[in-house]
PDB file of C-alpha atoms and ligand atoms in Angstrom:
ATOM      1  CA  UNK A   1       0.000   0.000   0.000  1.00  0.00           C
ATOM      2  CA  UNK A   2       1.259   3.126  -1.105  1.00  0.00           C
ATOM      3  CA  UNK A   3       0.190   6.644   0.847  1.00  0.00           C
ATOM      4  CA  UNK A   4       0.585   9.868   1.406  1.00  0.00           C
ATOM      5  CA  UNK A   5      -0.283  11.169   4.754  1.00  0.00           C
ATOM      6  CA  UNK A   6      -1.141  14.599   5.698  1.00  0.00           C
ATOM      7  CA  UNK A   7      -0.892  16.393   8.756  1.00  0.00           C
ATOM      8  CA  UNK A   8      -3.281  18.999  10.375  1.00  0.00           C
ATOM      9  CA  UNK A   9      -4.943  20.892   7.285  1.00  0.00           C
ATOM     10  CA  UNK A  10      -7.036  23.469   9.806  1.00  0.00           C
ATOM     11  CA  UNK A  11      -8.961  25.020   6.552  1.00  0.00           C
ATOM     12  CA  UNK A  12      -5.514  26.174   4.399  1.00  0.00           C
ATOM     13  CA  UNK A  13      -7.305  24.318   1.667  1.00  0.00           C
ATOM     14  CA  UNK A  14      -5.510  26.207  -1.157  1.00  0.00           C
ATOM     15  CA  UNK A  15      -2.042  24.873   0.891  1.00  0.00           C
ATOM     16  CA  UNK A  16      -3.836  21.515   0.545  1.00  0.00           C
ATOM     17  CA  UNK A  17      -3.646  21.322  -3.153  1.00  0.00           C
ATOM     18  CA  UNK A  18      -0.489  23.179  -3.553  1.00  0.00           C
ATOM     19  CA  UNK A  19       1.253  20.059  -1.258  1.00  0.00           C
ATOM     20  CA  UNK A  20      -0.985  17.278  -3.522  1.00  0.00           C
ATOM     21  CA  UNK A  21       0.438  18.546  -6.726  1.00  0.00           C
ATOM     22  CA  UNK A  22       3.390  18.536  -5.462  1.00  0.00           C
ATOM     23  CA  UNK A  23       2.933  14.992  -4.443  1.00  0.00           C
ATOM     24  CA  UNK A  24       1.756  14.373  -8.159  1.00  0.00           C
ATOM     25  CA  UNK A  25      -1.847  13.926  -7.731  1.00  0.00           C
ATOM     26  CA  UNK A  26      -4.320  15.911 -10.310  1.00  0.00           C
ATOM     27  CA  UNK A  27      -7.525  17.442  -9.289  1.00  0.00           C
ATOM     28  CA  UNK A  28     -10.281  15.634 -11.525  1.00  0.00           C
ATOM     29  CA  UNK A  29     -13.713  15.441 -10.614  1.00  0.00           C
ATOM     30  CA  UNK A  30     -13.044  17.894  -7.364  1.00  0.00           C
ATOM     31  CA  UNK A  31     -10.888  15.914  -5.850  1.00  0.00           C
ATOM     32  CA  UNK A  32      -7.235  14.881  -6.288  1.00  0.00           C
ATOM     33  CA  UNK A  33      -6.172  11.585  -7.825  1.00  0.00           C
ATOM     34  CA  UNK A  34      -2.968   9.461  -8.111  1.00  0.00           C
ATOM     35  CA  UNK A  35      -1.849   8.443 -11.586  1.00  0.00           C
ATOM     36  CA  UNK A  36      -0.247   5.292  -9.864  1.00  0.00           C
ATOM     37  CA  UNK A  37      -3.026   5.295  -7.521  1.00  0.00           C
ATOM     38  CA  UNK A  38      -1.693   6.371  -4.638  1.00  0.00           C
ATOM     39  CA  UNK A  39      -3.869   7.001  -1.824  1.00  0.00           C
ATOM     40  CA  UNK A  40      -4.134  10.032   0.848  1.00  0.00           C
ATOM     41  CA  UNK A  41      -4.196   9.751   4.364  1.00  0.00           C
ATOM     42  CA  UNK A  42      -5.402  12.460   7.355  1.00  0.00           C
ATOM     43  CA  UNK A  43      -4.325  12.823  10.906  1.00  0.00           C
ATOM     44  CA  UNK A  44      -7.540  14.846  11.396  1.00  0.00           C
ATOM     45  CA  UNK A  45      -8.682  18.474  12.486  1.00  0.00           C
ATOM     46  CA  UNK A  46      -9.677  19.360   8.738  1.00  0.00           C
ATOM     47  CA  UNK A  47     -10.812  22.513  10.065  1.00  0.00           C
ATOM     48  CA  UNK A  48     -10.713  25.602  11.679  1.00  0.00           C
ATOM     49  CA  UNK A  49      -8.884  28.699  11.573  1.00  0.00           C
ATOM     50  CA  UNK A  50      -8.048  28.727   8.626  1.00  0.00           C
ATOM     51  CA  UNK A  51      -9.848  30.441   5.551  1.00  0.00           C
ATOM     52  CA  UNK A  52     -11.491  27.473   3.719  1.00  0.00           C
ATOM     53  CA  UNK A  53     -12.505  24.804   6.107  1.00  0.00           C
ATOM     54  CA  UNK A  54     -15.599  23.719   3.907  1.00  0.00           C
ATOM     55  CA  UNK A  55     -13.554  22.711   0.560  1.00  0.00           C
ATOM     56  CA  UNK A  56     -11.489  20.745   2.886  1.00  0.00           C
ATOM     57  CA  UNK A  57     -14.360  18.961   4.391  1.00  0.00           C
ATOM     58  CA  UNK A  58     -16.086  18.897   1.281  1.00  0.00           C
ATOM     59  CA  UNK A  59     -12.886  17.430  -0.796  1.00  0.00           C
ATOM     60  CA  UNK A  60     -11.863  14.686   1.647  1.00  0.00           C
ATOM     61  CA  UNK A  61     -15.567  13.442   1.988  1.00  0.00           C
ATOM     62  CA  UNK A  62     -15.701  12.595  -1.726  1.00  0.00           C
ATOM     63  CA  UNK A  63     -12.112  11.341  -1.800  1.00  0.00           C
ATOM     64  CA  UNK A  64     -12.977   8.963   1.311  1.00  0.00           C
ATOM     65  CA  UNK A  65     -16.567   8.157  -0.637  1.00  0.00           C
ATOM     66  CA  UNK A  66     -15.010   6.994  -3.542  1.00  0.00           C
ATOM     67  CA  UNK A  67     -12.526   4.852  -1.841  1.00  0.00           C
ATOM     68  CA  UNK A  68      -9.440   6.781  -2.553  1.00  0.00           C
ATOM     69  CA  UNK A  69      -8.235   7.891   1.316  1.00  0.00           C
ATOM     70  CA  UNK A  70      -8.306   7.490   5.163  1.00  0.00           C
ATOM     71  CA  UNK A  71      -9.295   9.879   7.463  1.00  0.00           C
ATOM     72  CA  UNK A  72      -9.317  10.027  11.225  1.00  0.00           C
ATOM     73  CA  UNK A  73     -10.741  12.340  13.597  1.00  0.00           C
ATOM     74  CA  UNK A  74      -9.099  15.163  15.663  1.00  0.00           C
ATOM     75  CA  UNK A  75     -10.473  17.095  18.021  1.00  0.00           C
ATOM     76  CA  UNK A  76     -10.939  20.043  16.234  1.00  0.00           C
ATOM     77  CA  UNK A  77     -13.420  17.483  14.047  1.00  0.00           C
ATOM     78  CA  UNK A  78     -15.011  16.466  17.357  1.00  0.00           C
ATOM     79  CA  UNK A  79     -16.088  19.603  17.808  1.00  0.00           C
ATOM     80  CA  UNK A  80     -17.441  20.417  15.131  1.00  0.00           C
ATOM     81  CA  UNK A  81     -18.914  17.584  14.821  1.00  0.00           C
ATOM     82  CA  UNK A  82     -20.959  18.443  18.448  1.00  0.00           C
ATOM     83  CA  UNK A  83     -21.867  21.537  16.552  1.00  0.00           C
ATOM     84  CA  UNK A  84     -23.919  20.122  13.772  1.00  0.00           C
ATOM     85  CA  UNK A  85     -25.421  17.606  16.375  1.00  0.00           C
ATOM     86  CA  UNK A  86     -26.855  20.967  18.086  1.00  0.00           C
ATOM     87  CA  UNK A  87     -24.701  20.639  21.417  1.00  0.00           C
ATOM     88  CA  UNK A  88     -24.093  23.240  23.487  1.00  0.00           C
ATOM     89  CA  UNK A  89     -20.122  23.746  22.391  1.00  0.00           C
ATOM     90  CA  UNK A  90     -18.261  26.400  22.890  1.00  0.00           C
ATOM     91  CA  UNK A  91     -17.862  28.737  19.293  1.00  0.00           C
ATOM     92  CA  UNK A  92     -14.052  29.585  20.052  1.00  0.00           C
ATOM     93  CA  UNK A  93     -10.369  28.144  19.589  1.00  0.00           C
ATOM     94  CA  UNK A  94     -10.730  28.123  15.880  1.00  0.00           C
ATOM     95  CA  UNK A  95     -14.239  26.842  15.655  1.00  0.00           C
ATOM     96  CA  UNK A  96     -16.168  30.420  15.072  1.00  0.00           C
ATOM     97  CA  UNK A  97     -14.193  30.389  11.550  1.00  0.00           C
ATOM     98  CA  UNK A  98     -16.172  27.505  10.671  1.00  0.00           C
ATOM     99  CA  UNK A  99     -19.204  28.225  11.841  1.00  0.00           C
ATOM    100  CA  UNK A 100     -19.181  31.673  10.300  1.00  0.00           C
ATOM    101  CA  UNK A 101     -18.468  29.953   6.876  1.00  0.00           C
ATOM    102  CA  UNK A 102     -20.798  27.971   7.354  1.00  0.00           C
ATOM    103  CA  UNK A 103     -23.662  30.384   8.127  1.00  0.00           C
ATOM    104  CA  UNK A 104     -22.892  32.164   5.139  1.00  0.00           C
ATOM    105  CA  UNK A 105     -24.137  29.395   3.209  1.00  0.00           C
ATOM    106  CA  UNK A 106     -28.357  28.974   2.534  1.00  0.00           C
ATOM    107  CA  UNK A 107     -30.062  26.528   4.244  1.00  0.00           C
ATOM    108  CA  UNK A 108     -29.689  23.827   1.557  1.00  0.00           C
ATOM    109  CA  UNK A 109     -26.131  24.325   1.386  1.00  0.00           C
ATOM    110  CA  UNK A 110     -25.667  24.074   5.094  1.00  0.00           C
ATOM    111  CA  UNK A 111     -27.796  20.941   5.272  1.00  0.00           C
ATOM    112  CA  UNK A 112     -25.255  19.439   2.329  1.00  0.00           C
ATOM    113  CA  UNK A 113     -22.160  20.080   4.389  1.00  0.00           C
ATOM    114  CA  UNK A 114     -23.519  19.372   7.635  1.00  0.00           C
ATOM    115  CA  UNK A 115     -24.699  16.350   6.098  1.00  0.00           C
ATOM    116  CA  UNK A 116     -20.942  15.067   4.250  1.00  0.00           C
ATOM    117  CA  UNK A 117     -19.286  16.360   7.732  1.00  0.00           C
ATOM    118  CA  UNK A 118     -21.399  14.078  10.131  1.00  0.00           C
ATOM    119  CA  UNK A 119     -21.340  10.891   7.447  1.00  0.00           C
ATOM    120  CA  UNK A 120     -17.804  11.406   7.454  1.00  0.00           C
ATOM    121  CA  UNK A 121     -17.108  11.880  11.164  1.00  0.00           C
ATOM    122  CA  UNK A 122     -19.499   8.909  11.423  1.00  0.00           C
ATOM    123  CA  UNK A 123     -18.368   6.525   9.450  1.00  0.00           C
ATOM    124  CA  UNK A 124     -14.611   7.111  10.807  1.00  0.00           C
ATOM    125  CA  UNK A 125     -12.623   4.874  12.902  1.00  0.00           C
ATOM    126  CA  UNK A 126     -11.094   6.495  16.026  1.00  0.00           C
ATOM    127  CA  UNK A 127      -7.532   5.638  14.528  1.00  0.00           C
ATOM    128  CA  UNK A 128      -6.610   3.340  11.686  1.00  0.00           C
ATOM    129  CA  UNK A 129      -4.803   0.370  11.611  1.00  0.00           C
ATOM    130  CA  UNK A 130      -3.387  -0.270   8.307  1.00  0.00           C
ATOM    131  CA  UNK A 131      -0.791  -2.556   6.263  1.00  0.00           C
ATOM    132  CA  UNK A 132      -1.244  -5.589   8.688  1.00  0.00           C
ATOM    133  CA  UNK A 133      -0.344  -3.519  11.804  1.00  0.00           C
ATOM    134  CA  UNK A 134       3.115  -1.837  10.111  1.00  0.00           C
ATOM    135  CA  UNK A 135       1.490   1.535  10.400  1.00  0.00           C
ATOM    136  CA  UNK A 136      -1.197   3.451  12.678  1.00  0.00           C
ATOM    137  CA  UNK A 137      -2.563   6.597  11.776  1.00  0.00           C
ATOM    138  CA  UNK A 138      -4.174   8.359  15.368  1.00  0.00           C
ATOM    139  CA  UNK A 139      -4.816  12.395  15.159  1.00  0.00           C
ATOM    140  CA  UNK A 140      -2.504  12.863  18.757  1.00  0.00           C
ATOM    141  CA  UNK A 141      -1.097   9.449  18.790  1.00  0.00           C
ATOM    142  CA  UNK A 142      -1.443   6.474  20.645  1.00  0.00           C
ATOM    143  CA  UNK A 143      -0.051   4.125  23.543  1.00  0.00           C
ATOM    144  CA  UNK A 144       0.723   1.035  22.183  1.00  0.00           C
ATOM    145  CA  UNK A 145      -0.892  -0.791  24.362  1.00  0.00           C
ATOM    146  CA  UNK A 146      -4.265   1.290  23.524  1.00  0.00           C
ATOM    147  CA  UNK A 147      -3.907  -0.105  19.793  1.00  0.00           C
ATOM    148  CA  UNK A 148      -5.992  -2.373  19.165  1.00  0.00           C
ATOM    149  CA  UNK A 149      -8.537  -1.170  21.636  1.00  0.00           C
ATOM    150  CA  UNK A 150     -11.715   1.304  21.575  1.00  0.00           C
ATOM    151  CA  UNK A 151     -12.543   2.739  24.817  1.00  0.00           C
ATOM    152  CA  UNK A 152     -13.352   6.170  25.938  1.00  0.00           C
ATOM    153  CA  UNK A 153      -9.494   6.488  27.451  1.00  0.00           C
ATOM    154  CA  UNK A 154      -8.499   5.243  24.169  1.00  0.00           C
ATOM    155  CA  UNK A 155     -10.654   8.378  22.547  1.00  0.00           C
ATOM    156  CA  UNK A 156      -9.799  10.722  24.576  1.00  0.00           C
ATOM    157  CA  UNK A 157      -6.047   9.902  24.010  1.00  0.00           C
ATOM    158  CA  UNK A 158      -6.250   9.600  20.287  1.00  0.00           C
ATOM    159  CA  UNK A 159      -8.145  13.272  19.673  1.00  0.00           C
ATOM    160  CA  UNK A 160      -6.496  14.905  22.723  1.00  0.00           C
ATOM    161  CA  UNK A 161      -3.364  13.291  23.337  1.00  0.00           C
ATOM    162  CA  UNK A 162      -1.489  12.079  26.455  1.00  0.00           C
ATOM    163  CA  UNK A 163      -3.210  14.649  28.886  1.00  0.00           C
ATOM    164  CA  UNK A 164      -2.979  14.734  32.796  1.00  0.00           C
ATOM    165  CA  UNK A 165      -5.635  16.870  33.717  1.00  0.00           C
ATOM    166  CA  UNK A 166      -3.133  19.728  35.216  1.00  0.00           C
ATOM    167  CA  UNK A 167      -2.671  23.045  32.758  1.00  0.00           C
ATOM    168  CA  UNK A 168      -0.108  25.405  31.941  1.00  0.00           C
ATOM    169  CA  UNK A 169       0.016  28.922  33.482  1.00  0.00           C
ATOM    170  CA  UNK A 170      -2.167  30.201  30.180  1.00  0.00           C
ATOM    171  CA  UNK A 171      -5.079  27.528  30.820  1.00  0.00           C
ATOM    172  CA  UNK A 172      -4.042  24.950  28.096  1.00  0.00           C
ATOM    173  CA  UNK A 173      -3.530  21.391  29.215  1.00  0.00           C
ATOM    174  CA  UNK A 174      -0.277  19.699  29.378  1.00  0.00           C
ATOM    175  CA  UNK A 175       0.378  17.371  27.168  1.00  0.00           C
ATOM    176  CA  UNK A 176       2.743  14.531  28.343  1.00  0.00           C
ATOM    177  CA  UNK A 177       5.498  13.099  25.527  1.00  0.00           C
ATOM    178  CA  UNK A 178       4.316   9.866  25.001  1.00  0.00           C
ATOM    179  CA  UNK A 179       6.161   9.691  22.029  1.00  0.00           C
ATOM    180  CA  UNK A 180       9.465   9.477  23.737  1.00  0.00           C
ATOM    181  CA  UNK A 181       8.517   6.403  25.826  1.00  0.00           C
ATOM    182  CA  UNK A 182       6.958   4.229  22.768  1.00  0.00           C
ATOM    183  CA  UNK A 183       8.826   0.931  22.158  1.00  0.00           C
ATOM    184  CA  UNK A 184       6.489  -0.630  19.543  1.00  0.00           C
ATOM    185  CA  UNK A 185       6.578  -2.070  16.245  1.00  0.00           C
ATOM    186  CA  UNK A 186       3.808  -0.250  14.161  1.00  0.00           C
ATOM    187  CA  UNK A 187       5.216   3.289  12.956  1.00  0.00           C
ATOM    188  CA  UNK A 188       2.660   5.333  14.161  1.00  0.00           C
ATOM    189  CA  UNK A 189       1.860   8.865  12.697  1.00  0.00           C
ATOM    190  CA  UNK A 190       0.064  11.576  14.278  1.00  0.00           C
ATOM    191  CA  UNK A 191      -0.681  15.150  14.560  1.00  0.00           C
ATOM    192  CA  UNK A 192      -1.554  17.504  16.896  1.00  0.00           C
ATOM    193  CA  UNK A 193       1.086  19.118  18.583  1.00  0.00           C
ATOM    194  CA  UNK A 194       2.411  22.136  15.888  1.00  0.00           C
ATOM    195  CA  UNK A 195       6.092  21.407  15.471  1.00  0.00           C
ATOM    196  CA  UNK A 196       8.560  23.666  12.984  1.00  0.00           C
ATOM    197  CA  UNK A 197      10.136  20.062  11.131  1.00  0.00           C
ATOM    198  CA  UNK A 198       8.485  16.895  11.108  1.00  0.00           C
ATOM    199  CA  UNK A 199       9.812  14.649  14.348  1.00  0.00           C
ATOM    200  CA  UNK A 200      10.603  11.324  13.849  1.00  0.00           C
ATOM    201  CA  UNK A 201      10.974   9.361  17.208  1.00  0.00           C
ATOM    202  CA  UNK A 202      10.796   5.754  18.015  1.00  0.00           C
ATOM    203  CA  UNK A 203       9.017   5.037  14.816  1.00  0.00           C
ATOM    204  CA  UNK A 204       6.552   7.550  15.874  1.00  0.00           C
ATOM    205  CA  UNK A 205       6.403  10.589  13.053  1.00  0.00           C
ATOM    206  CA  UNK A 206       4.655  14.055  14.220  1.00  0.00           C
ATOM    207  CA  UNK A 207       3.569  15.497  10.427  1.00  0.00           C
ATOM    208  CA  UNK A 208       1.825  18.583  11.530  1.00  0.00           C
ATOM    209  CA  UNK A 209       3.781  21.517  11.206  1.00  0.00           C
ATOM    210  CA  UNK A 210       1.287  24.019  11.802  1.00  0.00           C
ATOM    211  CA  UNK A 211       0.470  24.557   8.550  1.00  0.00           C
ATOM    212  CA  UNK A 212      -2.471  27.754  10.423  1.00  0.00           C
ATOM    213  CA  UNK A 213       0.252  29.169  12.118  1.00  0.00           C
ATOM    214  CA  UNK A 214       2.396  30.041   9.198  1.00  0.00           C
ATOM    215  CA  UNK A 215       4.623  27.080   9.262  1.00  0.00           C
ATOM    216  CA  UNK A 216       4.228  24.324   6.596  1.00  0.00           C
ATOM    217  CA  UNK A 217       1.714  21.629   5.171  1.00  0.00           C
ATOM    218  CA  UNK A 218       3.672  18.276   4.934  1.00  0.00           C
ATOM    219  CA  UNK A 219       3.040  14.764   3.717  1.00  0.00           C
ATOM    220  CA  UNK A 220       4.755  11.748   5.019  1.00  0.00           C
ATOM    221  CA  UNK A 221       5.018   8.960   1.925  1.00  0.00           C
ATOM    222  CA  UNK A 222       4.195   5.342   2.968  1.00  0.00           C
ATOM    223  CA  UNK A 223       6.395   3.099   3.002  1.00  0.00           C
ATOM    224  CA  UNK A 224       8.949   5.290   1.534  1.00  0.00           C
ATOM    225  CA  UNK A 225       9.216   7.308   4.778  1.00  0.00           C
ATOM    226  CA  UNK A 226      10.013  10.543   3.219  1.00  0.00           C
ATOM    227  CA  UNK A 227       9.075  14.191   3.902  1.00  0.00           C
ATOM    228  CA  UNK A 228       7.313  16.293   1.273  1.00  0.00           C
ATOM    229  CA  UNK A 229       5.719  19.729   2.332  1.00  0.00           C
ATOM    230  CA  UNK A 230       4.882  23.131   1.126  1.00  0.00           C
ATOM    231  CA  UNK A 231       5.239  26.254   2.521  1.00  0.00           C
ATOM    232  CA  UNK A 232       1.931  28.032   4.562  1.00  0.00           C
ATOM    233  CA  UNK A 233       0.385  30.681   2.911  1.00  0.00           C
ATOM    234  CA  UNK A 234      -0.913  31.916   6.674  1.00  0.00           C
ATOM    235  CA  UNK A 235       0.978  34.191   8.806  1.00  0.00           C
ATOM    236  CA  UNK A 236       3.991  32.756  11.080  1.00  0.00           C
ATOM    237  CA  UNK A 237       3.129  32.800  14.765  1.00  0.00           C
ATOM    238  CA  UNK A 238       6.480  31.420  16.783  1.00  0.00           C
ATOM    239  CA  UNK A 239       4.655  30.251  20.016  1.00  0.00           C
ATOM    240  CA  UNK A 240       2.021  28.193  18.652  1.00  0.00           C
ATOM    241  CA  UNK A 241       4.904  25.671  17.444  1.00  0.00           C
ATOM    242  CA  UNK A 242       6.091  23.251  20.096  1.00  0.00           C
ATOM    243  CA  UNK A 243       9.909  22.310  20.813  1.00  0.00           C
ATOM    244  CA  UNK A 244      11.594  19.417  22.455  1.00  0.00           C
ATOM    245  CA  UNK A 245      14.599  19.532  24.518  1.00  0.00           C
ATOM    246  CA  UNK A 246      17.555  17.611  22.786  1.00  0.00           C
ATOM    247  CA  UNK A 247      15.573  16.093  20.086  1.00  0.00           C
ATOM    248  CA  UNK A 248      15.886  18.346  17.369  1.00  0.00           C
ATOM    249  CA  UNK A 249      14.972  14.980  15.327  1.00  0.00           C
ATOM    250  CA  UNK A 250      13.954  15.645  11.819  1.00  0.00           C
ATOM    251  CA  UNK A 251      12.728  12.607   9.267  1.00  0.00           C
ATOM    252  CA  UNK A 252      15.011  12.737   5.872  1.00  0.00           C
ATOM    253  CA  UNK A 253      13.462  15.304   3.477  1.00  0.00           C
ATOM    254  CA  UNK A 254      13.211  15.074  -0.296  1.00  0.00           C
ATOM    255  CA  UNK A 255      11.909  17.845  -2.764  1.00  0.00           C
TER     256      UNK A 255
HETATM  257 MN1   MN B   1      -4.660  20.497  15.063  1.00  0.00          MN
END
């Protein structure tokens, strides 16, 4: 099996395409397609923040329809998906974006989207398990000892990552590095966590660097194992992007 995976796409859909041309797909039909049928993969949070979270939605619904990628939820897409259900969520952290492109829209054209977005969420896996176990594909990651299993801890870790409970000084929660104690097999790649260059630790691959925050939309090619990303069209914002102490660990890169 042959894929490209994509980080966090937060709504940069015009990013998006730039980084699947580049990859070699061609846009046919509204979506893009592989001439050596290559498939796409996503870490989740398809929205949010950025400018065109509906053409992202709308694009990886019909590429997930018509059997040409995986997608698995982030939180950002839990959220949302609360939203449409009518639950009381909180319109903020990204969210309001969506929702206010989504109001703009008439009532039928509302009802479509909200309609693709909940048979997509729906029909989603919490994380996928793919090429007999080799690789996982979880929006924050996973334990390995979670894989393989469906609970509500497993949830919350896969959307949310390895969280305590306790928060930082500024109210956001701290996430622990569960990366840096994984000793399994399957290569797992994940998102999440904005990072400047893709980390690569213990098999474990972080791909989203923070595309929204000015940084960069990257791919990680299965089984090849190599980087391919475009530059963000979006502002650069320094603190959103996460570092780690004495692991400046960055997977090989090709152009
Ligand atoms: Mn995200």
């Amino acid at each position: 099996m042959k894929l490209d995976i994509i980080g966090d796409i937060h709504g940069c859909y015009e990013d998006f395409k730039l980084l699947t041309e580049k990859l070699g797909y061609t846009w046919e039909q509204g979506y893009p397609q592989h001439p050596q049928g290559r498939k796409l993969a996503f870490v989740g949070d398809l929205t949010d923040r950025g400018p065109s979270s509906l053409s992202v939605i709308e694009t990886v619904y019909l590429l997930v329809k018509n059997d040409l990628a995986y997608y698995v939820p982030g939180n950002h897409c839990d959220k949302l998906y609360r939203f449409f259900l009518g639950r009381n969520v909180k319109i903020a952290h990204g969210l309001e974006t969506t929702v206010a492109e989504w109001e703009q829209l008439n009532k039928i054209e509302q009802q479509r989207i909200k309609g693709m977005f909940k048979d997509l969420y729906e029909n989603a896996p919490l994380y996928h398990i793919l090429d007999n176990q080799k690789l996982v594909i979880a929006h924050a990651g996973i334990r390995e000892d979670y894989i393989g299993q469906y609970h509500n801890k497993v949830k919350t870790f896969v959307l949310y990552g390895d969280i305590s409970g306790e928060v930082h000084a500024d109210g956001s929660p701290v996430r622990r590095d569960w990366a840096k104690y994984y000793k399994g097999n399957s290569i797992i790649v994940y998102g999440h966590t904005p990072v400047r260059e893709v980390r690569e630790i213990h098999r474990t691959y972080n791909i989203d660097t923070g595309v929204v925050f000015g940084g960069k939309l990257t791919a990680l090619q299965y089984p090849e194992l190599t980087v391919k990303s475009v530059p963000s069209s979006m502002p650069f914002i320094a603190e959103k992007f996460r570092t780690f102490d004495n692991q400046p660990v960055v997977a090989k890169q090709s152009q």
